[in-house]
PDB file of C-alpha atoms in Angstrom:
ATOM      1  CA  MET A   1      -3.998   7.405  -6.322  1.00 63.00           C
ATOM      2  CA  ASN A   2      -2.770   5.524  -8.994  1.00 72.00           C
ATOM      3  CA  PHE A   3       0.152   2.393  -7.954  1.00 74.00           C
ATOM      4  CA  LEU A   4       1.941  -0.413  -9.622  1.00 76.00           C
ATOM      5  CA  VAL A   5       2.210  -3.039  -8.010  1.00 79.00           C
ATOM      6  CA  THR A   6       4.829  -6.100  -8.337  1.00 80.00           C
ATOM      7  CA  ARG A   7       4.870  -9.203  -5.518  1.00 80.00           C
ATOM      8  CA  VAL A   8       8.257  -9.796  -3.916  1.00 80.00           C
ATOM      9  CA  ASP A   9       7.414 -13.473  -3.048  1.00 78.00           C
ATOM     10  CA  LYS A  10       6.201 -14.337  -6.550  1.00 79.00           C
ATOM     11  CA  THR A  11      10.005 -13.150  -9.003  1.00 80.00           C
ATOM     12  CA  TRP A  12      12.771 -14.240  -8.312  1.00 84.00           C
ATOM     13  CA  PHE A  13      13.584 -10.428  -8.242  1.00 82.00           C
ATOM     14  CA  PRO A  14      15.151  -8.702  -5.616  1.00 84.00           C
ATOM     15  CA  LYS A  15      12.608  -5.561  -4.000  1.00 84.00           C
ATOM     16  CA  PRO A  16      15.319  -3.130  -5.690  1.00 84.00           C
ATOM     17  CA  ILE A  17      15.717  -4.827  -8.422  1.00 87.00           C
ATOM     18  CA  LEU A  18      11.452  -5.214  -9.253  1.00 85.00           C
ATOM     19  CA  GLN A  19      11.759  -1.465  -7.786  1.00 85.00           C
ATOM     20  CA  VAL A  20      13.657  -0.188 -11.009  1.00 86.00           C
ATOM     21  CA  LEU A  21      11.921  -2.432 -12.744  1.00 86.00           C
ATOM     22  CA  ASN A  22       8.553  -0.555 -12.036  1.00 84.00           C
ATOM     23  CA  VAL A  23       9.921   2.245 -13.115  1.00 84.00           C
ATOM     24  CA  LEU A  24      10.781   0.569 -16.665  1.00 86.00           C
ATOM     25  CA  PHE A  25       7.225  -0.894 -17.873  1.00 82.00           C
ATOM     26  CA  CYS A  26       6.621   3.114 -17.286  1.00 81.00           C
ATOM     27  CA  ASP A  27       9.926   4.661 -19.272  1.00 82.00           C
ATOM     28  CA  MET A  28       8.103   1.380 -22.228  1.00 82.00           C
ATOM     29  CA  PHE A  29       4.846   3.232 -21.445  1.00 80.00           C
ATOM     30  CA  GLY A  30       6.730   6.779 -22.688  1.00 82.00           C
ATOM     31  CA  MET A  31       8.441   5.148 -25.238  1.00 84.00           C
ATOM     32  CA  SER A  32       5.207   3.615 -27.180  1.00 81.00           C
ATOM     33  CA  MET A  33       3.441   6.734 -26.732  1.00 81.00           C
ATOM     34  CA  SER A  34       6.566   8.673 -29.143  1.00 83.00           C
ATOM     35  CA  LEU A  35       7.174   5.060 -31.189  1.00 82.00           C
ATOM     36  CA  PHE A  36       3.292   5.721 -32.539  1.00 79.00           C
ATOM     37  CA  ALA A  37       4.169   9.462 -32.804  1.00 83.00           C
ATOM     38  CA  THR A  38       7.595   8.457 -35.594  1.00 84.00           C
ATOM     39  CA  HIS A  39       5.262   5.697 -36.291  1.00 81.00           C
ATOM     40  CA  PHE A  40       2.987   8.168 -38.752  1.00 82.00           C
ATOM     41  CA  ILE A  41       5.253  10.623 -40.119  1.00 84.00           C
ATOM     42  CA  TYR A  42       7.773   8.869 -40.731  1.00 81.00           C
ATOM     43  CA  ARG A  43       4.610   6.894 -43.097  1.00 80.00           C
ATOM     44  CA  TYR A  44       3.626  10.851 -44.165  1.00 81.00           C
ATOM     45  CA  MET A  45       7.548  11.057 -45.240  1.00 80.00           C
ATOM     46  CA  VAL A  46       7.041   7.967 -47.477  1.00 77.00           C
ATOM     47  CA  LEU A  47       3.914   9.053 -48.887  1.00 75.00           C
ATOM     48  CA  SER A  48       4.954  12.248 -50.369  1.00 75.00           C
ATOM     49  CA  ARG A  49       8.351  11.370 -51.148  1.00 67.00           C
ATOM     50  CA  LYS A  50      10.946  13.660 -49.749  1.00 61.00           C
ATOM     51  CA  LYS A  51      13.598  13.688 -51.098  1.00 61.00           C
ATOM     52  CA  PHE A  52      15.390  13.470 -48.611  1.00 59.00           C
ATOM     53  CA  LEU A  53      14.589  10.508 -47.684  1.00 62.00           C
ATOM     54  CA  ARG A  54      15.940   8.913 -50.730  1.00 63.00           C
ATOM     55  CA  LYS A  55      19.155  10.181 -48.978  1.00 62.00           C
ATOM     56  CA  TYR A  56      18.852   9.626 -45.987  1.00 60.00           C
ATOM     57  CA  ASP A  57      16.266   7.164 -45.120  1.00 67.00           C
ATOM     58  CA  GLY A  58      19.160   5.367 -42.774  1.00 72.00           C
ATOM     59  CA  ARG A  59      19.581   8.517 -40.697  1.00 76.00           C
ATOM     60  CA  THR A  60      16.062   9.476 -40.814  1.00 75.00           C
ATOM     61  CA  ILE A  61      15.768   6.251 -39.585  1.00 78.00           C
ATOM     62  CA  CYS A  62      17.247   6.340 -36.459  1.00 83.00           C
ATOM     63  CA  VAL A  63      16.637   9.902 -35.816  1.00 82.00           C
ATOM     64  CA  MET A  64      13.110   9.086 -34.630  1.00 82.00           C
ATOM     65  CA  ILE A  65      14.519   5.483 -32.702  1.00 83.00           C
ATOM     66  CA  LEU A  66      16.884   7.924 -30.573  1.00 87.00           C
ATOM     67  CA  PHE A  67      13.598  10.306 -30.341  1.00 84.00           C
ATOM     68  CA  SER A  68      11.473   7.622 -29.030  1.00 84.00           C
ATOM     69  CA  ILE A  69      14.037   6.459 -27.157  1.00 85.00           C
ATOM     70  CA  LEU A  70      14.955  10.168 -25.351  1.00 87.00           C
ATOM     71  CA  PHE A  71      11.534  10.876 -24.986  1.00 84.00           C
ATOM     72  CA  GLY A  72      11.318   7.351 -23.305  1.00 83.00           C
ATOM     73  CA  ILE A  73      14.406   8.468 -20.686  1.00 85.00           C
ATOM     74  CA  VAL A  74      12.565  11.431 -19.965  1.00 86.00           C
ATOM     75  CA  TRP A  75       9.397   9.379 -19.000  1.00 84.00           C
ATOM     76  CA  GLY A  76      11.404   7.857 -17.192  1.00 83.00           C
ATOM     77  CA  VAL A  77      13.182  10.699 -15.358  1.00 85.00           C
ATOM     78  CA  PHE A  78      10.520  12.341 -14.040  1.00 84.00           C
ATOM     79  CA  ALA A  79       8.313   8.349 -13.333  1.00 83.00           C
ATOM     80  CA  TRP A  80      11.878   7.680 -11.220  1.00 83.00           C
ATOM     81  CA  ASP A  81      11.480  11.107  -9.563  1.00 82.00           C
ATOM     82  CA  THR A  82       8.357  11.792  -9.146  1.00 81.00           C
ATOM     83  CA  MET A  83       6.321   8.252  -8.403  1.00 82.00           C
ATOM     84  CA  GLN A  84       9.032   6.689  -5.819  1.00 81.00           C
ATOM     85  CA  PRO A  85       7.681   5.274  -2.773  1.00 81.00           C
ATOM     86  CA  PHE A  86       7.516   7.966   0.861  1.00 78.00           C
ATOM     87  CA  PRO A  87       5.127   7.277   3.843  1.00 80.00           C
ATOM     88  CA  GLU A  88       1.932   8.155   3.587  1.00 79.00           C
ATOM     89  CA  ALA A  89       2.159   6.307  -0.284  1.00 80.00           C
ATOM     90  CA  ASP A  90       2.923   2.953   1.955  1.00 80.00           C
ATOM     91  CA  ARG A  91       0.439   4.386   5.051  1.00 81.00           C
ATOM     92  CA  MET A  92      -2.275   4.382   1.388  1.00 78.00           C
ATOM     93  CA  LEU A  93      -0.873   1.029   0.186  1.00 80.00           C
ATOM     94  CA  SER A  94      -1.496  -0.633   3.516  1.00 79.00           C
ATOM     95  CA  GLU A  95      -4.712  -0.625   4.824  1.00 78.00           C
ATOM     96  CA  LYS A  96      -5.852  -0.423   0.737  1.00 76.00           C
ATOM     97  CA  PHE A  97      -4.071  -3.099  -0.450  1.00 76.00           C
ATOM     98  CA  ALA A  98      -1.939  -4.506   1.706  1.00 75.00           C
ATOM     99  CA  THR A  99      -3.077  -5.930   4.490  1.00 76.00           C
ATOM    100  CA  GLN A 100      -6.472  -6.745   2.089  1.00 76.00           C
ATOM    101  CA  MET A 101      -4.115  -9.282   0.180  1.00 77.00           C
ATOM    102  CA  ASN A 102      -1.704 -10.599   3.973  1.00 80.00           C
ATOM    103  CA  LEU A 103       1.323  -8.840   3.139  1.00 78.00           C
ATOM    104  CA  THR A 104       3.097  -6.087   4.282  1.00 80.00           C
ATOM    105  CA  LEU A 105       5.201  -3.331   2.818  1.00 80.00           C
ATOM    106  CA  ASP A 106       8.540  -5.233   2.311  1.00 80.00           C
ATOM    107  CA  GLN A 107       6.470  -8.071   0.322  1.00 81.00           C
ATOM    108  CA  ILE A 108       5.717  -5.837  -2.677  1.00 83.00           C
ATOM    109  CA  ALA A 109       7.614  -3.273  -4.962  1.00 83.00           C
ATOM    110  CA  TYR A 110       5.767  -0.322  -5.744  1.00 80.00           C
ATOM    111  CA  VAL A 111       5.204   2.887  -8.229  1.00 83.00           C
ATOM    112  CA  GLY A 112       2.416   4.868  -9.070  1.00 79.00           C
ATOM    113  CA  ILE A 113       0.837   8.723  -8.062  1.00 79.00           C
ATOM    114  CA  LEU A 114      -1.094   9.456  -5.453  1.00 78.00           C
ATOM    115  CA  PHE A 115      -3.061  12.914  -5.255  1.00 78.00           C
ATOM    116  CA  TYR A 116      -4.332  13.431  -1.858  1.00 77.00           C
ATOM    117  CA  TYR A 117      -3.026  12.727   1.394  1.00 76.00           C
ATOM    118  CA  LYS A 118      -4.980  13.314   4.585  1.00 75.00           C
ATOM    119  CA  ASP A 119      -1.411  14.628   7.319  1.00 72.00           C
ATOM    120  CA  LYS A 120      -1.029  13.709  10.833  1.00 74.00           C
ATOM    121  CA  LEU A 121      -4.077  16.346  11.950  1.00 73.00           C
ATOM    122  CA  GLY A 122      -6.544  14.458   9.297  1.00 72.00           C
ATOM    123  CA  ASN A 123      -6.407  17.146   6.836  1.00 75.00           C
ATOM    124  CA  GLU A 124      -6.348  16.742   2.951  1.00 77.00           C
ATOM    125  CA  GLN A 125      -3.424  17.553   1.159  1.00 78.00           C
ATOM    126  CA  VAL A 126      -2.107  17.423  -2.631  1.00 79.00           C
ATOM    127  CA  HIS A 127       0.824  15.737  -2.553  1.00 79.00           C
ATOM    128  CA  TRP A 128       2.531  18.091  -5.657  1.00 83.00           C
ATOM    129  CA  PRO A 129       5.527  15.456  -6.917  1.00 83.00           C
ATOM    130  CA  SER A 130       1.968  13.275  -8.352  1.00 82.00           C
ATOM    131  CA  VAL A 131       0.425  16.207  -9.796  1.00 83.00           C
ATOM    132  CA  VAL A 132       4.025  17.843 -11.775  1.00 85.00           C
ATOM    133  CA  GLY A 133       4.675  14.446 -12.760  1.00 82.00           C
ATOM    134  CA  ILE A 134       1.923  13.450 -13.991  1.00 81.00           C
ATOM    135  CA  GLY A 135       1.171  16.459 -15.459  1.00 84.00           C
ATOM    136  CA  ILE A 136       4.307  16.851 -17.517  1.00 85.00           C
ATOM    137  CA  GLN A 137       2.976  12.745 -19.197  1.00 83.00           C
ATOM    138  CA  SER A 138      -0.501  13.761 -20.268  1.00 82.00           C
ATOM    139  CA  PHE A 139       1.023  16.863 -21.513  1.00 87.00           C
ATOM    140  CA  PHE A 140       3.170  14.190 -23.326  1.00 85.00           C
ATOM    141  CA  ILE A 141       0.936  10.885 -24.306  1.00 83.00           C
ATOM    142  CA  GLY A 142      -0.284  15.257 -25.086  1.00 85.00           C
ATOM    143  CA  ILE A 143       2.005  15.213 -28.124  1.00 86.00           C
ATOM    144  CA  SER A 144       1.850  12.150 -28.973  1.00 84.00           C
ATOM    145  CA  PHE A 145      -1.311  12.127 -29.891  1.00 83.00           C
ATOM    146  CA  PHE A 146      -1.403  15.433 -31.677  1.00 88.00           C
ATOM    147  CA  LEU A 147       1.598  14.033 -33.306  1.00 87.00           C
ATOM    148  CA  ILE A 148      -1.775  11.375 -34.863  1.00 84.00           C
ATOM    149  CA  PHE A 149      -3.607  12.787 -35.514  1.00 84.00           C
ATOM    150  CA  TYR A 150      -1.788  15.491 -37.294  1.00 88.00           C
ATOM    151  CA  PHE A 151      -0.035  13.120 -39.599  1.00 86.00           C
ATOM    152  CA  GLY A 152      -2.135  10.687 -40.029  1.00 82.00           C
ATOM    153  CA  PHE A 153      -3.924  13.877 -41.469  1.00 84.00           C
ATOM    154  CA  LYS A 154      -1.978  14.496 -43.681  1.00 84.00           C
ATOM    155  CA  CYS A 155      -1.414  11.033 -44.806  1.00 81.00           C
ATOM    156  CA  TYR A 156      -5.122  10.932 -45.278  1.00 79.00           C
ATOM    157  CA  GLN A 157      -4.603  13.935 -47.453  1.00 81.00           C
ATOM    158  CA  GLN A 158      -1.018  13.079 -49.605  1.00 78.00           C
ATOM    159  CA  THR A 159      -2.942   9.303 -50.661  1.00 75.00           C
ATOM    160  CA  ARG A 160      -6.201  11.631 -51.887  1.00 75.00           C
ATOM    161  CA  ARG A 161      -3.297  13.151 -54.252  1.00 75.00           C
ATOM    162  CA  LEU A 162      -2.420  10.071 -55.646  1.00 70.00           C
ATOM    163  CA  VAL A 163      -6.039   8.774 -56.660  1.00 66.00           C
ATOM    164  CA  SER A 164      -6.117  10.923 -58.538  1.00 66.00           C
ATOM    165  CA  SER A 165      -2.788  10.568 -60.572  1.00 66.00           C
ATOM    166  CA  GLN A 166      -2.306   7.286 -60.397  1.00 65.00           C
ATOM    167  CA  SER A 167      -3.714   4.015 -62.054  1.00 67.00           C
ATOM    168  CA  ASN A 168      -5.972   1.546 -60.309  1.00 71.00           C
ATOM    169  CA  SER A 169      -3.462  -0.626 -59.268  1.00 71.00           C
ATOM    170  CA  SER A 170      -2.285   1.991 -57.547  1.00 70.00           C
ATOM    171  CA  ASN A 171      -5.390   3.503 -56.048  1.00 70.00           C
ATOM    172  CA  ASN A 172      -6.810  -0.023 -54.534  1.00 76.00           C
ATOM    173  CA  LEU A 173      -3.863  -0.732 -53.092  1.00 75.00           C
ATOM    174  CA  GLN A 174      -3.752   3.131 -51.877  1.00 72.00           C
ATOM    175  CA  SER A 175      -7.036   2.609 -50.700  1.00 75.00           C
ATOM    176  CA  GLN A 176      -5.475  -0.492 -49.076  1.00 80.00           C
ATOM    177  CA  LEU A 177      -2.542   1.233 -47.307  1.00 76.00           C
ATOM    178  CA  PHE A 178      -5.813   4.317 -46.756  1.00 76.00           C
ATOM    179  CA  TYR A 179      -7.956   1.939 -44.342  1.00 80.00           C
ATOM    180  CA  ALA A 180      -5.229  -0.477 -43.155  1.00 81.00           C
ATOM    181  CA  LEU A 181      -3.871   3.925 -41.335  1.00 77.00           C
ATOM    182  CA  VAL A 182      -7.223   4.737 -40.412  1.00 79.00           C
ATOM    183  CA  PHE A 183      -7.047   1.797 -38.049  1.00 83.00           C
ATOM    184  CA  GLN A 184      -3.520   1.980 -36.314  1.00 79.00           C
ATOM    185  CA  THR A 185      -4.843   5.127 -35.932  1.00 77.00           C
ATOM    186  CA  LEU A 186      -7.750   3.595 -33.554  1.00 83.00           C
ATOM    187  CA  ILE A 187      -6.056   1.555 -32.215  1.00 82.00           C
ATOM    188  CA  PRO A 188      -3.404   3.000 -30.268  1.00 78.00           C
ATOM    189  CA  ILE A 189      -5.633   5.551 -29.443  1.00 80.00           C
ATOM    190  CA  CYS A 190      -8.464   3.557 -28.094  1.00 82.00           C
ATOM    191  CA  LEU A 191      -5.559   0.996 -26.284  1.00 80.00           C
ATOM    192  CA  MET A 192      -2.806   3.464 -24.484  1.00 77.00           C
ATOM    193  CA  HIS A 193      -3.857   6.950 -25.218  1.00 76.00           C
ATOM    194  CA  VAL A 194      -8.014   7.131 -23.704  1.00 81.00           C
ATOM    195  CA  PRO A 195      -7.461   4.285 -21.054  1.00 80.00           C
ATOM    196  CA  ALA A 196      -3.875   6.467 -20.185  1.00 77.00           C
ATOM    197  CA  SER A 197      -6.031   9.697 -19.781  1.00 78.00           C
ATOM    198  CA  ILE A 198      -9.342   7.469 -17.948  1.00 79.00           C
ATOM    199  CA  VAL A 199      -6.536   5.988 -15.027  1.00 76.00           C
ATOM    200  CA  TYR A 200      -5.523   9.810 -15.581  1.00 75.00           C
ATOM    201  CA  GLY A 201      -8.031  11.941 -15.360  1.00 75.00           C
ATOM    202  CA  VAL A 202      -9.619   9.635 -12.094  1.00 74.00           C
ATOM    203  CA  ALA A 203      -6.797   9.356 -10.372  1.00 72.00           C
ATOM    204  CA  ALA A 204      -7.174  13.374 -10.203  1.00 71.00           C
ATOM    205  CA  LEU A 205     -10.780  13.292  -9.142  1.00 72.00           C
ATOM    206  CA  ASN A 206      -9.166  10.947  -6.027  1.00 68.00           C
ATOM    207  CA  LYS A 207     -12.311   8.498  -7.223  1.00 69.00           C
ATOM    208  CA  SER A 208      -9.365   5.498  -8.091  1.00 65.00           C
ATOM    209  CA  ASN A 209     -10.811   2.091  -8.795  1.00 65.00           C
ATOM    210  CA  ASP A 210      -8.914  -1.926  -8.974  1.00 66.00           C
ATOM    211  CA  PHE A 211     -10.404  -1.940 -11.857  1.00 67.00           C
ATOM    212  CA  PHE A 212      -9.055   0.948 -13.891  1.00 66.00           C
ATOM    213  CA  GLY A 213      -5.323  -0.435 -13.323  1.00 67.00           C
ATOM    214  CA  GLN A 214      -6.394  -3.375 -15.146  1.00 72.00           C
ATOM    215  CA  PHE A 215      -7.650  -2.258 -17.349  1.00 73.00           C
ATOM    216  CA  LEU A 216      -4.904  -0.027 -18.442  1.00 73.00           C
ATOM    217  CA  SER A 217      -2.572  -3.491 -17.706  1.00 74.00           C
ATOM    218  CA  LEU A 218      -4.081  -5.103 -20.449  1.00 80.00           C
ATOM    219  CA  PHE A 219      -5.166  -3.182 -23.163  1.00 79.00           C
ATOM    220  CA  ILE A 220      -1.503  -1.872 -22.733  1.00 75.00           C
ATOM    221  CA  CYS A 221      -0.320  -6.481 -22.952  1.00 77.00           C
ATOM    222  CA  LEU A 222      -2.996  -6.275 -26.543  1.00 82.00           C
ATOM    223  CA  TYR A 223      -2.155  -3.922 -27.573  1.00 79.00           C
ATOM    224  CA  PRO A 224       1.421  -5.469 -29.356  1.00 77.00           C
ATOM    225  CA  ALA A 225      -0.652  -8.589 -30.589  1.00 81.00           C
ATOM    226  CA  LEU A 226      -3.444  -6.340 -31.846  1.00 83.00           C
ATOM    227  CA  ASP A 227      -1.121  -3.249 -34.367  1.00 80.00           C
ATOM    228  CA  PRO A 228      -0.377  -5.203 -36.774  1.00 80.00           C
ATOM    229  CA  LEU A 229      -3.565  -6.984 -37.956  1.00 83.00           C
ATOM    230  CA  PRO A 230      -5.499  -4.084 -40.094  1.00 82.00           C
ATOM    231  CA  ASN A 231      -2.238  -4.655 -42.557  1.00 81.00           C
ATOM    232  CA  PHE A 232      -3.075  -8.441 -42.825  1.00 82.00           C
ATOM    233  CA  PHE A 233      -6.589  -7.840 -43.139  1.00 83.00           C
ATOM    234  CA  ILE A 234      -6.862  -4.964 -45.111  1.00 82.00           C
ATOM    235  CA  ILE A 235      -3.958  -5.314 -47.840  1.00 82.00           C
ATOM    236  CA  LYS A 236      -4.527  -7.810 -50.434  1.00 81.00           C
ATOM    237  CA  SER A 237      -1.078  -9.038 -50.441  1.00 82.00           C
ATOM    238  CA  TYR A 238      -1.095  -9.193 -47.004  1.00 82.00           C
ATOM    239  CA  ARG A 239      -4.379 -11.073 -46.592  1.00 83.00           C
ATOM    240  CA  LYS A 240      -3.048 -13.291 -49.852  1.00 85.00           C
ATOM    241  CA  ALA A 241      -0.017 -14.107 -48.238  1.00 84.00           C
ATOM    242  CA  VAL A 242      -1.099 -15.330 -44.574  1.00 82.00           C
ATOM    243  CA  ARG A 243      -4.080 -17.475 -46.538  1.00 85.00           C
ATOM    244  CA  ASP A 244      -1.580 -19.243 -48.667  1.00 86.00           C
ATOM    245  CA  PHE A 245       0.565 -19.587 -45.579  1.00 84.00           C
ATOM    246  CA  PHE A 246      -2.092 -21.676 -43.612  1.00 84.00           C
ATOM    247  CA  GLU A 247      -3.434 -22.460 -46.510  1.00 83.00           C
ATOM    248  CA  ASN A 248      -0.424 -24.681 -47.303  1.00 85.00           C
ATOM    249  CA  ILE A 249      -0.062 -25.628 -42.781  1.00 84.00           C
ATOM    250  CA  TYR A 250      -3.700 -27.822 -43.514  1.00 81.00           C
ATOM    251  CA  ARG A 251      -2.299 -29.513 -46.928  1.00 82.00           C
ATOM    252  CA  LYS A 252       0.693 -30.810 -45.232  1.00 80.00           C
ATOM    253  CA  LEU A 253      -1.621 -31.323 -42.538  1.00 80.00           C
ATOM    254  CA  ILE A 254      -3.806 -33.641 -43.947  1.00 79.00           C
ATOM    255  CA  CYS A 255      -1.823 -35.632 -46.051  1.00 73.00           C
ATOM    256  CA  ARG A 256      -0.618 -36.655 -43.210  1.00 67.00           C
ATOM    257  CA  ARG A 257      -3.437 -38.042 -41.620  1.00 62.00           C
ATOM    258  CA  LYS A 258      -5.295 -39.715 -44.713  1.00 57.00           C
ATOM    259  CA  PRO A 259      -2.669 -42.728 -45.497  1.00 57.00           C
ATOM    260  CA  ILE A 260      -2.701 -43.094 -49.254  1.00 54.00           C
ATOM    261  CA  PRO A 261      -4.389 -46.046 -50.285  1.00 54.00           C
ATOM    262  CA  ILE A 262      -1.816 -49.407 -52.917  1.00 52.00           C
ATOM    263  CA  SER A 263      -4.344 -50.103 -55.701  1.00 51.00           C
ATOM    264  CA  THR A 264      -3.346 -52.935 -57.330  1.00 50.00           C
ATOM    265  CA  SER A 265      -5.013 -51.768 -60.519  1.00 50.00           C
ATOM    266  CA  GLY A 266      -1.755 -50.867 -62.068  1.00 49.00           C
ATOM    267  CA  SER A 267      -0.386 -54.939 -62.676  1.00 47.00           C
ATOM    268  CA  HIS A 268      -4.421 -55.770 -64.121  1.00 49.00           C
ATOM    269  CA  ASN A 269      -3.732 -53.179 -66.603  1.00 51.00           C
ATOM    270  CA  GLN A 270       0.346 -54.036 -66.757  1.00 49.00           C
ATOM    271  CA  ALA A 271      -1.283 -57.711 -68.169  1.00 46.00           C
ATOM    272  CA  TRP A 272      -4.217 -55.890 -70.378  1.00 41.00           C
ATOM    273  CA  LYS A 273      -1.228 -54.192 -72.070  1.00 47.00           C
ATOM    274  CA  ALA A 274       0.915 -57.315 -72.241  1.00 44.00           C
ATOM    275  CA  SER A 275      -2.007 -59.623 -74.061  1.00 45.00           C
ATOM    276  CA  ASN A 276      -2.990 -56.910 -76.238  1.00 45.00           C
ATOM    277  CA  VAL A 277       0.044 -57.012 -77.256  1.00 42.00           C
ATOM    278  CA  SER A 278       0.929 -60.806 -78.427  1.00 41.00           C
ATOM    279  CA  ASN A 279      -3.125 -60.868 -79.873  1.00 41.00           C
ATOM    280  CA  ILE A 280      -1.910 -58.671 -82.032  1.00 36.00           C
ATOM    281  CA  SER A 281       1.008 -59.817 -82.915  1.00 37.00           C
ATOM    282  CA  VAL A 282       0.326 -63.124 -83.375  1.00 37.00           C
ATOM    283  CA  HIS A 283      -2.472 -61.915 -85.789  1.00 38.00           C
ATOM    284  CA  LEU A 284       0.274 -59.799 -87.899  1.00 33.00           C
ATOM    285  CA  SER A 285       2.062 -63.486 -89.094  1.00 34.00           C
TER     286      SER A 285
END
């Protein structure tokens, strides 16, 4: 089993609204899967210098955004239909979570999957809506995973071709872009695809644990913060811009803290110059 639980008594929203927000959270997770893929598709199109991209760049971006939205809508529809509460899940969640936290089911809103449950006679049964829902979501994750690797490899091939036909400065830039691409491939795979696959796989084996759910939630939160970092640290122009930004801040802070010493040497110099001028004038006369 695997559940996304929010506490009604800790928010300002009523339980029905929280139920919708839980599904939207799952929806955004699914939409992010498609955004990974469209990111690599667009990068390959730029590297390969497709002619239609020059003419219809705006339309291409709109189509990719619409694809991601549609991907997320389909994901959300299946999440709404297959991950909603049902009596057996209520009983399981009450025993494993609510009672231990001194809560009632009225104080929590949840969506989730429960592959196996026990009927009134104690026999273990399969909850097929959860199986179908997770099967479809796993298929979507597989599509995203395939597109990332396929177009990532195509980007690698195209980068190698460009290196052989361009100047050293262009080759250096292409190498930086390639290494940034490698890290930007690993980040979503390590933070999104692999954890989600582990959570679904463990739930399918009926060996779920609170740690896996917290593990996935933490990585989902980390992804937006970590995703742009390869560009900032690997691409030279970005790295220089970041360094200059922090150096400017550092200089401003130092200038504010250090008092400016008031020197009287200027008045002495002026007096010295005046005496020299007067001496010269007397000598000439």
